[in-house]
Coordinates of C-alpha atoms in Angstrom, one line a residue:
X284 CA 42.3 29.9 1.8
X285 CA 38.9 28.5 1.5
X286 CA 38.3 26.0 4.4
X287 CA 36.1 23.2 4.0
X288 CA 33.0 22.8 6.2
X289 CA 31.9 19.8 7.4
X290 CA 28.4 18.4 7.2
X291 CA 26.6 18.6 10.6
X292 CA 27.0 15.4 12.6
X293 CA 23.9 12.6 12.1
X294 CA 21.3 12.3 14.6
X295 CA 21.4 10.0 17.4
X296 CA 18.8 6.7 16.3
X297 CA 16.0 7.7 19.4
X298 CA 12.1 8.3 18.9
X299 CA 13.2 11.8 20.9
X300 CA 14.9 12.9 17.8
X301 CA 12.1 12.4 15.7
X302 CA 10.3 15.2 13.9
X303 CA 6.9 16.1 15.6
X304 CA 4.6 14.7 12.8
X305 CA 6.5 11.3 13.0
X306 CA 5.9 11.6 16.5
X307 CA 2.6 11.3 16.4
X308 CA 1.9 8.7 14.3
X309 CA 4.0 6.6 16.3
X310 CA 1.7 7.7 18.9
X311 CA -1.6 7.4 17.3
X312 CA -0.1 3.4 16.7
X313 CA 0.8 3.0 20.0
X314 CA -2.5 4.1 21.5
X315 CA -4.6 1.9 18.5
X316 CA -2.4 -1.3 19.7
X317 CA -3.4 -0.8 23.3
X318 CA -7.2 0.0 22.5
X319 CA -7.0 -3.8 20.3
X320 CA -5.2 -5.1 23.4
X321 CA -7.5 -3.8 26.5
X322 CA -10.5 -5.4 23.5
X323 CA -8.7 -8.5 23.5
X324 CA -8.8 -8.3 27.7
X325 CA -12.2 -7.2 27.8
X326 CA -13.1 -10.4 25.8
X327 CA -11.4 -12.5 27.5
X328 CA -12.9 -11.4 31.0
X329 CA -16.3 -11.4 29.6
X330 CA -16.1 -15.0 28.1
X331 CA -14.7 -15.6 31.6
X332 CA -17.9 -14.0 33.6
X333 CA -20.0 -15.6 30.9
X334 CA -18.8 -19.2 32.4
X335 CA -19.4 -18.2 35.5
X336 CA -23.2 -16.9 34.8
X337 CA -23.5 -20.3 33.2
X338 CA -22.5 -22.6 36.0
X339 CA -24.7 -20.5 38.1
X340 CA -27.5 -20.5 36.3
X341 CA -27.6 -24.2 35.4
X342 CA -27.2 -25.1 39.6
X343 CA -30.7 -23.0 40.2
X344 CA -33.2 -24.7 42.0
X345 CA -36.0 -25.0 39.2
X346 CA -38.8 -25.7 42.5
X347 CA -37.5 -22.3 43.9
X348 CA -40.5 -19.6 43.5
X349 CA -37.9 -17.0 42.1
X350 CA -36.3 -19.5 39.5
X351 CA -37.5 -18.0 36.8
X352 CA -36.9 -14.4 37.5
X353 CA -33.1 -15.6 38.8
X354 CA -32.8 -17.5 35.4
X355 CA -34.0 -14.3 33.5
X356 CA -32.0 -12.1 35.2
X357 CA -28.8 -14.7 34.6
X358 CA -29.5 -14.6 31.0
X359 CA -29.9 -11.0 30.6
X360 CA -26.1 -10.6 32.4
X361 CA -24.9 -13.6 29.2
X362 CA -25.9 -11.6 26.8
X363 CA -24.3 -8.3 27.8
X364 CA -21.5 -10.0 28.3
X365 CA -21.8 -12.1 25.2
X366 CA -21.5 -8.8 22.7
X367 CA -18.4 -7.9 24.9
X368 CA -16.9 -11.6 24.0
X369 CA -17.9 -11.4 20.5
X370 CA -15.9 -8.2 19.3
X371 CA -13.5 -8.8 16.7
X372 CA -10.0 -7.7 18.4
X373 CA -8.5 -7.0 15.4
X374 CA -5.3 -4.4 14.5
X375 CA -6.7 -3.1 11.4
X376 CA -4.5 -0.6 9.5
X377 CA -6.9 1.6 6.7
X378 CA -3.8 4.2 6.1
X379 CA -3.1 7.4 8.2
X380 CA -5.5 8.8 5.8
X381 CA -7.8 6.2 4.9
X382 CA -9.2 5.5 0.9
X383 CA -12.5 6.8 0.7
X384 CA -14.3 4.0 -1.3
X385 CA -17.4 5.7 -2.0
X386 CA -15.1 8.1 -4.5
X387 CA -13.6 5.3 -6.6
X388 CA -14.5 5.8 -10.4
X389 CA -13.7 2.8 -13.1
X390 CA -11.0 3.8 -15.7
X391 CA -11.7 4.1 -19.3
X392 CA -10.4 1.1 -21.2
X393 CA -9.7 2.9 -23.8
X394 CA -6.7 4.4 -22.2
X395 CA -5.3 1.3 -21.8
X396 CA -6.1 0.2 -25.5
X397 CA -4.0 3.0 -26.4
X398 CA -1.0 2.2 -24.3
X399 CA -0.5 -1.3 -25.5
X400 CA -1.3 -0.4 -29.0
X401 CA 1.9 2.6 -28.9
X402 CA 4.3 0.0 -27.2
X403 CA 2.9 -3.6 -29.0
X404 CA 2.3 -4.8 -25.5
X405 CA -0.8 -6.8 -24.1
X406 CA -0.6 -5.3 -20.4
X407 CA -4.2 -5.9 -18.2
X408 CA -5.0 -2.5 -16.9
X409 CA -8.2 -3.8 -15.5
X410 CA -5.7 -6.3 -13.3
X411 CA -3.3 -3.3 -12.6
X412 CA -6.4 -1.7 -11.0
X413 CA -7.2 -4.0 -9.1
X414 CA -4.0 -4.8 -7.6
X415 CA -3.7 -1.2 -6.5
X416 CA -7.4 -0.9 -5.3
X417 CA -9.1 0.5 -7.8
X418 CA -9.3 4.5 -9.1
X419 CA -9.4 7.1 -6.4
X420 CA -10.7 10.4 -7.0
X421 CA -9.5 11.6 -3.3
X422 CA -6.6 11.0 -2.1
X423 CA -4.9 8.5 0.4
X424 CA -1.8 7.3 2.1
X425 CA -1.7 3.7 2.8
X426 CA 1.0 4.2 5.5
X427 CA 1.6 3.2 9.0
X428 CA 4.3 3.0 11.4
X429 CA 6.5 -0.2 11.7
X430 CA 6.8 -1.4 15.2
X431 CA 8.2 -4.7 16.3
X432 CA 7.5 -5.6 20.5
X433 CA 6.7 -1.9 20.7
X434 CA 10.2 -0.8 18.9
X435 CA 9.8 1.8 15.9
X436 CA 12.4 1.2 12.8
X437 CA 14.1 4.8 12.9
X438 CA 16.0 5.5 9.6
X439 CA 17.9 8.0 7.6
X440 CA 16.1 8.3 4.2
X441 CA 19.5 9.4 1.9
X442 CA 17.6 11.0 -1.3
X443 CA 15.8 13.4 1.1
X444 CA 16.9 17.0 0.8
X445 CA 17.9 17.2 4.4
X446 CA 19.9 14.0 4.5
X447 CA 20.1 13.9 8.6
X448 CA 16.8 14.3 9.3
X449 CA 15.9 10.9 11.4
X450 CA 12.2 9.5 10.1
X451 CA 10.0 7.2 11.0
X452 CA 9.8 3.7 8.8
X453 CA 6.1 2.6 7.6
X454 CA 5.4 -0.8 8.0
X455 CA 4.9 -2.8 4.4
X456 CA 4.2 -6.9 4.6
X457 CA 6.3 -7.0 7.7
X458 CA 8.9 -4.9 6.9
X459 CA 9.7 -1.5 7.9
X460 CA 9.7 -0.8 4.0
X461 CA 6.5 1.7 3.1
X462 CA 7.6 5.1 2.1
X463 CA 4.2 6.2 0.6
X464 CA 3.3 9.8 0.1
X465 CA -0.3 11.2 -0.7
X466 CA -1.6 8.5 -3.5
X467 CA -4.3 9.5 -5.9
X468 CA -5.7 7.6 -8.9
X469 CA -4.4 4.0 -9.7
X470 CA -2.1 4.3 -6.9
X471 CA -0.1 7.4 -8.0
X472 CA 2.3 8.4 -5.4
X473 CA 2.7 11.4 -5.3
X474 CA 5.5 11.4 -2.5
X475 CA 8.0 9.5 -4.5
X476 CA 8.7 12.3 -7.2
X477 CA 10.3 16.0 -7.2
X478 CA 7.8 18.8 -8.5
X479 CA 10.1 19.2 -11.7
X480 CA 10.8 15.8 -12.0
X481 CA 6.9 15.1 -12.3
X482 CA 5.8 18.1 -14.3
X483 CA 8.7 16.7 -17.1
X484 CA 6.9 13.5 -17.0
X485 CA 3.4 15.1 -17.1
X486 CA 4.9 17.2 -20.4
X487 CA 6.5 14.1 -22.4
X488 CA 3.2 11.6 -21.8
X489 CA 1.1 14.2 -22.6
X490 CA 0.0 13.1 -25.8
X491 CA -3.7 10.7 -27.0
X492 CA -7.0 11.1 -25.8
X493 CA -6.0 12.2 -22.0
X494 CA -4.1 15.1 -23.6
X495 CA -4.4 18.5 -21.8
X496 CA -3.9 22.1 -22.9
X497 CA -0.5 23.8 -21.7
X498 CA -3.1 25.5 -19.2
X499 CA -4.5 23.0 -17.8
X500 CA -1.3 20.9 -17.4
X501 CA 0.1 23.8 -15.5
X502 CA -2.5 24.5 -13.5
X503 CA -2.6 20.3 -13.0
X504 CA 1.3 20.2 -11.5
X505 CA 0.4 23.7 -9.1
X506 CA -2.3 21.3 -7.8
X507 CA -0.3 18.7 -6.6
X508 CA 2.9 20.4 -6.4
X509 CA 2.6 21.0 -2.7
X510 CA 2.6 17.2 -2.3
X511 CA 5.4 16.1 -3.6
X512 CA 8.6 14.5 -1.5
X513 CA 6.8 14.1 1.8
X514 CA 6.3 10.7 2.5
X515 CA 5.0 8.7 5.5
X516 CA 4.3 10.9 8.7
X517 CA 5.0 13.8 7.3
X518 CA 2.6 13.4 3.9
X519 CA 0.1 12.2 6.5
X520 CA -0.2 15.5 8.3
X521 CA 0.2 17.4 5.2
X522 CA -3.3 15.3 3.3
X523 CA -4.8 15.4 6.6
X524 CA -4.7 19.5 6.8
X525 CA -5.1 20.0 2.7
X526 CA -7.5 17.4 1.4
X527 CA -6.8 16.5 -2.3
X528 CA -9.8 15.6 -4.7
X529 CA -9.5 15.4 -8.2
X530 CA -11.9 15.5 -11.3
X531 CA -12.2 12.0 -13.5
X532 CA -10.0 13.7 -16.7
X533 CA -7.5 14.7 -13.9
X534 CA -7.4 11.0 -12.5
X535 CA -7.2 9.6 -15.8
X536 CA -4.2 12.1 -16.8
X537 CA -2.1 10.8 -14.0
X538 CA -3.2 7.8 -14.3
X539 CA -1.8 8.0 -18.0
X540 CA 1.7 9.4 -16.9
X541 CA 2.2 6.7 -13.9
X542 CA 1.6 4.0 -16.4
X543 CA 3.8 5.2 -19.1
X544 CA 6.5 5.8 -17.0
X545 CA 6.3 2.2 -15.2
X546 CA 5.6 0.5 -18.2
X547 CA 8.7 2.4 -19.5
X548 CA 11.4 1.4 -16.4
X549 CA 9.7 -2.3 -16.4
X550 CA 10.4 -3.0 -20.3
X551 CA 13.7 -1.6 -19.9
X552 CA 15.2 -3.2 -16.7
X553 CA 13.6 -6.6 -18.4
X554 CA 15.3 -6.5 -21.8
X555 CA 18.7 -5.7 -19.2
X556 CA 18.1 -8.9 -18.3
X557 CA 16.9 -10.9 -20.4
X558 CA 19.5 -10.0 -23.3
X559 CA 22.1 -11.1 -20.6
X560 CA 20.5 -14.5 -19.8
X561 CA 18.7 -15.3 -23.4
X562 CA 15.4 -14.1 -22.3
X563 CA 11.9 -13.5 -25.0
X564 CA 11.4 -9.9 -25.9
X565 CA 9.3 -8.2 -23.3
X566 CA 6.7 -8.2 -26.3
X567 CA 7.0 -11.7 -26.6
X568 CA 5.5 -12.3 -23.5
X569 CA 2.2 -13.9 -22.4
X570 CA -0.1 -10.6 -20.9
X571 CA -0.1 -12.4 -17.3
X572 CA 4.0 -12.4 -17.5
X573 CA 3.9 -8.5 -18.5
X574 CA 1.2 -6.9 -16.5
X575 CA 3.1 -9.1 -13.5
X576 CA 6.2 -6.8 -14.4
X577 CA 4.3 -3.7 -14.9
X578 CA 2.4 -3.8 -11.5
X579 CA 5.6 -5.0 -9.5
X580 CA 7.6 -2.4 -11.3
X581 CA 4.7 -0.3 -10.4
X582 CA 4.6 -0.2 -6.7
X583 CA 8.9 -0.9 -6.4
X584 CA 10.0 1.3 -9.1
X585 CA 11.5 -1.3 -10.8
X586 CA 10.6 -5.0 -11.2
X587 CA 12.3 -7.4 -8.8
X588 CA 14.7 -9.6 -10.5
X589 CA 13.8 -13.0 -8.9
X590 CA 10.2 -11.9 -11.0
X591 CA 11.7 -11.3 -13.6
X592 CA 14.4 -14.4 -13.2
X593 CA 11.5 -16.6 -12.8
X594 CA 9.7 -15.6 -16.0
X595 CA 12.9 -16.0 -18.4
X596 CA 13.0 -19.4 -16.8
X597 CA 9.3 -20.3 -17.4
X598 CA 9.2 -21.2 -14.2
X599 CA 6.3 -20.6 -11.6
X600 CA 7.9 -21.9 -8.8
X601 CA 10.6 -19.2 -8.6
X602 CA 7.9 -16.8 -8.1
X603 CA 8.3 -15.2 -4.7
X604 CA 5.7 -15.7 -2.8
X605 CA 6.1 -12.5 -1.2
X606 CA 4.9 -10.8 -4.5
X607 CA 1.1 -9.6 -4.5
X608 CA 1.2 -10.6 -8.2
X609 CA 1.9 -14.4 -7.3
X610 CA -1.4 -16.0 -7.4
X611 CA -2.2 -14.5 -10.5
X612 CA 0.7 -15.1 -12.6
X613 CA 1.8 -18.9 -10.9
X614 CA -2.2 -19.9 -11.9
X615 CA -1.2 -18.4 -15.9
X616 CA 2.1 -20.7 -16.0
X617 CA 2.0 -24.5 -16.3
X618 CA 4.0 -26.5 -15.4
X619 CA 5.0 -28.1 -18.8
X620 CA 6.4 -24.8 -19.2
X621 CA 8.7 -24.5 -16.9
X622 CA 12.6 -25.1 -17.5
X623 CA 14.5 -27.2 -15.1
X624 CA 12.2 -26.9 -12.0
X625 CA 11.2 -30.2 -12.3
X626 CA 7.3 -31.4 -12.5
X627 CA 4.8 -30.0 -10.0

């Protein structure tokens, strides 16, 4: 009789059960919050002596012999203390492994010419690229941890491999929602995506003007096949140890294949919908309505259906707010457009 075995009892939720990389992130946070905090004291104790220095300065004796040297001396004191009170306190998150600006390139236009002319879409790559920052030729992780009053988010990721392993959430627009992984190009992520899963990918959009020999496909994936499935602290470590710098064609490649495969999930999970609710063809859209679906499929995997609820509806103010792509695409809809959401 073959007897069952029984899969190892889950973690208890504690920062102690953490694995080491997560650990430190969440301590590299904690110790960046109390540096922004001691600022914030240090400005506040400085703009306090600066009051002080004033008072005492402006009840001097100006027939004393040694007012001038006692004012000078006061003044000198202000201004020490006035570059203490004018530091910016600020908690400013660049990534566990910060973009490196100075290695952006631009992205041949061409490329995007040629994905809009294969699908009969009017997608704005130049838009795309700017909502994700840009082209990056080394590579990033814009993650962070998420901590609320000094409280980390601890979760149980369940596509992992090792489904009891207890991580450590990012933080994303409030949320303990960020999951990112080592990013490269137009915010290609590497972290989300199995080695095989990727290298099929990198095989069936391999095709135009950013087409690569078997080779150099092959030797492509062994690049960035280390990098795959690690995500927050854990891709953090990982970049930090093995730096990851590509050449232009290999930016533009991957570039190629993200965008395919976005475009791809967007058009479909849109014609899902809108053939239930009497939508237009994804085609049939204006360019603002589908490079909104493209980049919010883009960074979510899939768009999110109030988005796409509010473009079937024509109607801006069912944008979510929340949505990076809601300036831009509330300024391209009028409000003569919209359908039963009233005037604005």
């Amino acid at each position: 009789m073959v007897r069952k075995t029984s899969p190892p009892p889950q973690l208890v939720r504690t920062e102690e059960n953490l694995p080491d990389y997560d650990k430190d992130e969440l301590r590299y946070e904690r110790e960046l919050i109390a540096r922004v905090k001691a600022c914030g004291v240090s400005a506040k104790l400085a703009k306090s002596e600066m009051a002080k220095l004033s008072k005492q300065k402006s009840e001097l004796n100006r027939k004393d012999q040694n007012f001038k040297a006692d004012a000078q001396d006061i003044a000198s004191k202000i201004k020490i203390y006035e570059g203490i009170a004018i530091t910016k306190c600020r908690l400013n998150h660049p990534g566990c492994v910060p973009s490196n600006d100075a290695r952006k390139i631009a992205t041949p236009k061409s490329m995007g010419e040629e994905i809009n002319k294969n699908n009969k879409t009017k997608i704005d790559f130049e838009k795309l690229s700017e909502f994700e920052g840009g082209e990056h030729t080394v590579s990033y992780i814009p993650w962070w941890p998420y901590l609320k009053k000094d409280r980390a988010a601890l979760v149980f990721y369940s596509n992992e491999p090792g489904k009891n392993i207890l991580r450590l959430a990012g933080e994303y627009n409030g949320r303990p929602e960020n999951r990112s992984g080592a990013t490269i190009g137009i915010g290609v992520d590497l972290g989300q995506d199995s080695p095989q899963d990727f290298l099929q990918k990198m095989k069936k959009r391999n095709t135009g003007m950013q087409k690569f020999s078997d080779d150099e496909l092959n030797k492509l994936h062994e690049k960035i096949k280390p990098y795959f499935e690690k995500i927050g602290g854990e891709a953090c470590k990982f970049l930090r140890e093995n730096p990851l710098v590509f050449s232009a064609r290999e930016s533009h490649f991957l570039n190629k294949v993200a965008h395919e495969e976005a475009l791809q999930k967007a058009m479909d999970k849109y014609r899902l919908v809108a053939a239930k609710k009497g939508g237009k063809k994804f085609t049939d859209l204006t360019s603002e309505q589908q490079t909104a679906l493209l980049s919010n499929g883009y960074q979510k995997g899939t768009p999110d259906n109030a988005l796409i609820n509010a473009i079937i509806h024509e109607n801006r103010k069912e944008i979510p707010e929340r949505l990076r792509e809601h300036a831009y695409l509330f300024a391209s809809m009028h409000p003569q457009q919209e359908k039963g959401g009233g005037n604005q």
